[in-house]
């Protein structure tokens, strides 16, 4: 192996300064130049990731199909191959049925949140570390989504359970900040009318690894109990009221005996998530 | 035409590797559902720098960091900064030839994984938005508990990348010797 000669140190220093400047700029909300700069790359790489994800899904589906037909394979060699082929086709069809069911459920969401347009999208890439990662979906500015400090969008699954919010968008994709992410926070409510308990639901570093989030700033603490369903309050106007966030799993008390915070178990199931829905308000 | 393909061959091989590697690293349904995702975007710039020097390491580090930030990062630049320095710096490590080459790669992958986990823990600590903040030691402990498994996965990935590199190297193989610092472990060779 031949090793290349190193670049001049000044090149490395300038690059380091430029990258640090980019890092500092990107921490400012609405740093739109980055999404404009990445637009050409997004145009090329996002369809590739979508395609590769489909291939990976098909391959894993094929392997699971083979695993499921193990008993039949032992019975007859000829039937084994036939069964594997049929099972592969079946898994493809089941995927299509599942997508249809998801879309059907999405239409039911629309009847509940008719002031919002619902856009269905696919997950392009998941996170990796589980600590600070977001995930990317295939909906972007071309689909009418333009994330800014003034514009935020709720992301839900087919059962209208809250998954998170859009964090940034570019030409054909957006990043989703999950509900359990440390940077996520939303106004929430338990109960209705005068009995409503208001709170803030947010991600927490310690709870994230368990797939949980935290509720604090709780009003009317005395009547909050384990098992209560936590929903979005609609305060702020970006998220519709009534989206299910999760259920109260545990209450944490202060030394005086008052409820200090609550641990919330999100209602959206973590596994096998491939389709998500973005709620776009009428005025956006 | 042939010389043109030879010229763009490294770029093609690197792009192909990054696209496939990142799609596997960031696909939670395929390897992720089994908990088998290794940190390709850490291992790849490291091996590239060690194999092909600081210039290739720097470029691949930049591209890998860009993809890490673009696909899953909250802020842009953090991943780029770390992996660009990693790729560039690894290009200055001595070339080890002979039987201990693989052990040297493994050692560097382990060291890089540990350092990146520490950096990650520190970034999580300083990036907390709400009070009260979680203690840095708690975050370090939690990340430390995941570290052995991540090291194993990164070592397996290193092995896979070495095999893939043998099949499809970015540059044609050459007998020319490297002129920089070199450690030899072949019988009959001087050590350094």
PDB file of N, CA and C in Angstrom, chain B residues 102-142:
ATOM      1  N   UNK B 102      -2.315  -6.711  11.639  1.00  0.00           N
ATOM      2  CA  UNK B 102      -3.716  -6.804  12.036  1.00  0.00           C
ATOM      3  C   UNK B 102      -3.907  -6.423  13.501  1.00  0.00           C
ATOM      4  N   UNK B 103      -2.927  -6.824  14.324  1.00  0.00           N
ATOM      5  CA  UNK B 103      -3.007  -6.478  15.752  1.00  0.00           C
ATOM      6  C   UNK B 103      -2.912  -4.961  15.939  1.00  0.00           C
ATOM      7  N   UNK B 104      -2.072  -4.339  15.116  1.00  0.00           N
ATOM      8  CA  UNK B 104      -1.927  -2.877  15.192  1.00  0.00           C
ATOM      9  C   UNK B 104      -3.234  -2.191  14.774  1.00  0.00           C
ATOM     10  N   UNK B 105      -3.846  -2.686  13.702  1.00  0.00           N
ATOM     11  CA  UNK B 105      -5.150  -2.144  13.283  1.00  0.00           C
ATOM     12  C   UNK B 105      -6.164  -2.285  14.421  1.00  0.00           C
ATOM     13  N   UNK B 106      -6.198  -3.483  14.999  1.00  0.00           N
ATOM     14  CA  UNK B 106      -7.175  -3.745  16.069  1.00  0.00           C
ATOM     15  C   UNK B 106      -6.949  -2.793  17.241  1.00  0.00           C
ATOM     16  N   UNK B 107      -5.682  -2.601  17.585  1.00  0.00           N
ATOM     17  CA  UNK B 107      -5.348  -1.703  18.709  1.00  0.00           C
ATOM     18  C   UNK B 107      -5.830  -0.281  18.428  1.00  0.00           C
ATOM     19  N   UNK B 108      -5.596   0.184  17.213  1.00  0.00           N
ATOM     20  CA  UNK B 108      -6.000   1.544  16.851  1.00  0.00           C
ATOM     21  C   UNK B 108      -7.527   1.681  16.823  1.00  0.00           C
ATOM     22  N   UNK B 109      -8.201   0.636  16.334  1.00  0.00           N
ATOM     23  CA  UNK B 109      -9.679   0.677  16.302  1.00  0.00           C
ATOM     24  C   UNK B 109     -10.223   0.726  17.734  1.00  0.00           C
ATOM     25  N   UNK B 110      -9.626  -0.061  18.614  1.00  0.00           N
ATOM     26  CA  UNK B 110     -10.078  -0.053  20.018  1.00  0.00           C
ATOM     27  C   UNK B 110      -9.847   1.336  20.627  1.00  0.00           C
ATOM     28  N   UNK B 111      -8.646   1.880  20.395  1.00  0.00           N
ATOM     29  CA  UNK B 111      -8.331   3.199  20.961  1.00  0.00           C
ATOM     30  C   UNK B 111      -9.287   4.262  20.424  1.00  0.00           C
ATOM     31  N   UNK B 112      -9.518   4.253  19.100  1.00  0.00           N
ATOM     32  CA  UNK B 112     -10.409   5.257  18.499  1.00  0.00           C
ATOM     33  C   UNK B 112     -11.840   5.112  19.029  1.00  0.00           C
ATOM     34  N   UNK B 113     -12.301   3.869  19.197  1.00  0.00           N
ATOM     35  CA  UNK B 113     -13.662   3.645  19.715  1.00  0.00           C
ATOM     36  C   UNK B 113     -13.788   4.196  21.126  1.00  0.00           C
ATOM     37  N   UNK B 114     -12.796   3.919  21.954  1.00  0.00           N
ATOM     38  CA  UNK B 114     -12.834   4.398  23.347  1.00  0.00           C
ATOM     39  C   UNK B 114     -12.811   5.933  23.370  1.00  0.00           C
ATOM     40  N   UNK B 115     -11.917   6.537  22.589  1.00  0.00           N
ATOM     41  CA  UNK B 115     -11.812   8.011  22.579  1.00  0.00           C
ATOM     42  C   UNK B 115     -13.118   8.637  22.088  1.00  0.00           C
ATOM     43  N   UNK B 116     -13.696   8.059  21.026  1.00  0.00           N
ATOM     44  CA  UNK B 116     -14.952   8.624  20.500  1.00  0.00           C
ATOM     45  C   UNK B 116     -16.093   8.475  21.498  1.00  0.00           C
ATOM     46  N   UNK B 117     -16.099   7.402  22.263  1.00  0.00           N
ATOM     47  CA  UNK B 117     -17.153   7.248  23.278  1.00  0.00           C
ATOM     48  C   UNK B 117     -16.991   8.318  24.358  1.00  0.00           C
ATOM     49  N   UNK B 118     -15.755   8.603  24.723  1.00  0.00           N
ATOM     50  CA  UNK B 118     -15.501   9.660  25.714  1.00  0.00           C
ATOM     51  C   UNK B 118     -15.957  11.020  25.169  1.00  0.00           C
ATOM     52  N   UNK B 119     -15.593  11.293  23.922  1.00  0.00           N
ATOM     53  CA  UNK B 119     -16.006  12.567  23.309  1.00  0.00           C
ATOM     54  C   UNK B 119     -17.536  12.634  23.259  1.00  0.00           C
ATOM     55  N   UNK B 120     -18.140  11.511  22.877  1.00  0.00           N
ATOM     56  CA  UNK B 120     -19.614  11.452  22.806  1.00  0.00           C
ATOM     57  C   UNK B 120     -20.249  11.738  24.154  1.00  0.00           C
ATOM     58  N   UNK B 121     -19.689  11.141  25.202  1.00  0.00           N
ATOM     59  CA  UNK B 121     -20.224  11.356  26.558  1.00  0.00           C
ATOM     60  C   UNK B 121     -20.119  12.826  26.945  1.00  0.00           C
ATOM     61  N   UNK B 122     -19.001  13.430  26.600  1.00  0.00           N
ATOM     62  CA  UNK B 122     -18.798  14.840  26.936  1.00  0.00           C
ATOM     63  C   UNK B 122     -19.780  15.724  26.155  1.00  0.00           C
ATOM     64  N   UNK B 123     -19.996  15.396  24.872  1.00  0.00           N
ATOM     65  CA  UNK B 123     -20.939  16.182  24.060  1.00  0.00           C
ATOM     66  C   UNK B 123     -22.369  16.047  24.591  1.00  0.00           C
ATOM     67  N   UNK B 124     -22.731  14.841  25.006  1.00  0.00           N
ATOM     68  CA  UNK B 124     -24.067  14.643  25.596  1.00  0.00           C
ATOM     69  C   UNK B 124     -24.190  15.491  26.852  1.00  0.00           C
ATOM     70  N   UNK B 125     -23.124  15.506  27.643  1.00  0.00           N
ATOM     71  CA  UNK B 125     -23.150  16.258  28.905  1.00  0.00           C
ATOM     72  C   UNK B 125     -23.328  17.761  28.647  1.00  0.00           C
ATOM     73  N   UNK B 126     -22.519  18.306  27.736  1.00  0.00           N
ATOM     74  CA  UNK B 126     -22.602  19.765  27.528  1.00  0.00           C
ATOM     75  C   UNK B 126     -23.823  20.147  26.683  1.00  0.00           C
ATOM     76  N   UNK B 127     -24.389  19.197  25.962  1.00  0.00           N
ATOM     77  CA  UNK B 127     -25.530  19.507  25.084  1.00  0.00           C
ATOM     78  C   UNK B 127     -26.879  19.431  25.759  1.00  0.00           C
ATOM     79  N   UNK B 128     -26.903  19.179  27.053  1.00  0.00           N
ATOM     80  CA  UNK B 128     -28.192  19.026  27.744  1.00  0.00           C
ATOM     81  C   UNK B 128     -28.953  20.359  27.777  1.00  0.00           C
ATOM     82  N   UNK B 129     -30.240  20.277  27.441  1.00  0.00           N
ATOM     83  CA  UNK B 129     -31.032  21.500  27.334  1.00  0.00           C
ATOM     84  C   UNK B 129     -31.741  21.870  28.631  1.00  0.00           C
ATOM     85  N   UNK B 130     -32.012  20.903  29.478  1.00  0.00           N
ATOM     86  CA  UNK B 130     -32.870  21.163  30.640  1.00  0.00           C
ATOM     87  C   UNK B 130     -32.125  20.911  31.948  1.00  0.00           C
ATOM     88  N   UNK B 131     -32.565  21.627  32.968  1.00  0.00           N
ATOM     89  CA  UNK B 131     -32.039  21.427  34.320  1.00  0.00           C
ATOM     90  C   UNK B 131     -32.964  20.455  35.066  1.00  0.00           C
ATOM     91  N   UNK B 132     -32.486  19.670  36.018  1.00  0.00           N
ATOM     92  CA  UNK B 132     -31.093  19.520  36.403  1.00  0.00           C
ATOM     93  C   UNK B 132     -30.341  18.643  35.403  1.00  0.00           C
ATOM     94  N   UNK B 133     -29.069  18.964  35.200  1.00  0.00           N
ATOM     95  CA  UNK B 133     -28.264  18.221  34.236  1.00  0.00           C
ATOM     96  C   UNK B 133     -27.847  16.867  34.802  1.00  0.00           C
ATOM     97  N   UNK B 134     -27.774  15.906  33.912  1.00  0.00           N
ATOM     98  CA  UNK B 134     -27.284  14.586  34.328  1.00  0.00           C
ATOM     99  C   UNK B 134     -25.767  14.653  34.501  1.00  0.00           C
ATOM    100  N   UNK B 135     -25.300  14.006  35.549  1.00  0.00           N
ATOM    101  CA  UNK B 135     -23.872  13.980  35.884  1.00  0.00           C
ATOM    102  C   UNK B 135     -23.036  13.350  34.756  1.00  0.00           C
ATOM    103  N   UNK B 136     -21.878  13.946  34.493  1.00  0.00           N
ATOM    104  CA  UNK B 136     -20.984  13.412  33.455  1.00  0.00           C
ATOM    105  C   UNK B 136     -20.556  11.977  33.765  1.00  0.00           C
ATOM    106  N   UNK B 137     -20.338  11.697  35.044  1.00  0.00           N
ATOM    107  CA  UNK B 137     -19.893  10.347  35.416  1.00  0.00           C
ATOM    108  C   UNK B 137     -20.966   9.307  35.097  1.00  0.00           C
ATOM    109  N   UNK B 138     -22.230   9.692  35.290  1.00  0.00           N
ATOM    110  CA  UNK B 138     -23.329   8.760  34.973  1.00  0.00           C
ATOM    111  C   UNK B 138     -23.323   8.460  33.475  1.00  0.00           C
ATOM    112  N   UNK B 139     -23.163   9.525  32.675  1.00  0.00           N
ATOM    113  CA  UNK B 139     -23.153   9.343  31.211  1.00  0.00           C
ATOM    114  C   UNK B 139     -21.955   8.486  30.796  1.00  0.00           C
ATOM    115  N   UNK B 140     -20.799   8.769  31.407  1.00  0.00           N
ATOM    116  CA  UNK B 140     -19.601   7.983  31.092  1.00  0.00           C
ATOM    117  C   UNK B 140     -19.806   6.512  31.456  1.00  0.00           C
ATOM    118  N   UNK B 141     -20.404   6.295  32.609  1.00  0.00           N
ATOM    119  CA  UNK B 141     -20.654   4.923  33.060  1.00  0.00           C
ATOM    120  C   UNK B 141     -21.583   4.186  32.116  1.00  0.00           C
ATOM    121  N   UNK B 142     -22.626   4.887  31.685  1.00  0.00           N
ATOM    122  CA  UNK B 142     -23.616   4.271  30.791  1.00  0.00           C
ATOM    123  C   UNK B 142     -22.978   3.950  29.441  1.00  0.00           C
TER     124      UNK B 142
END
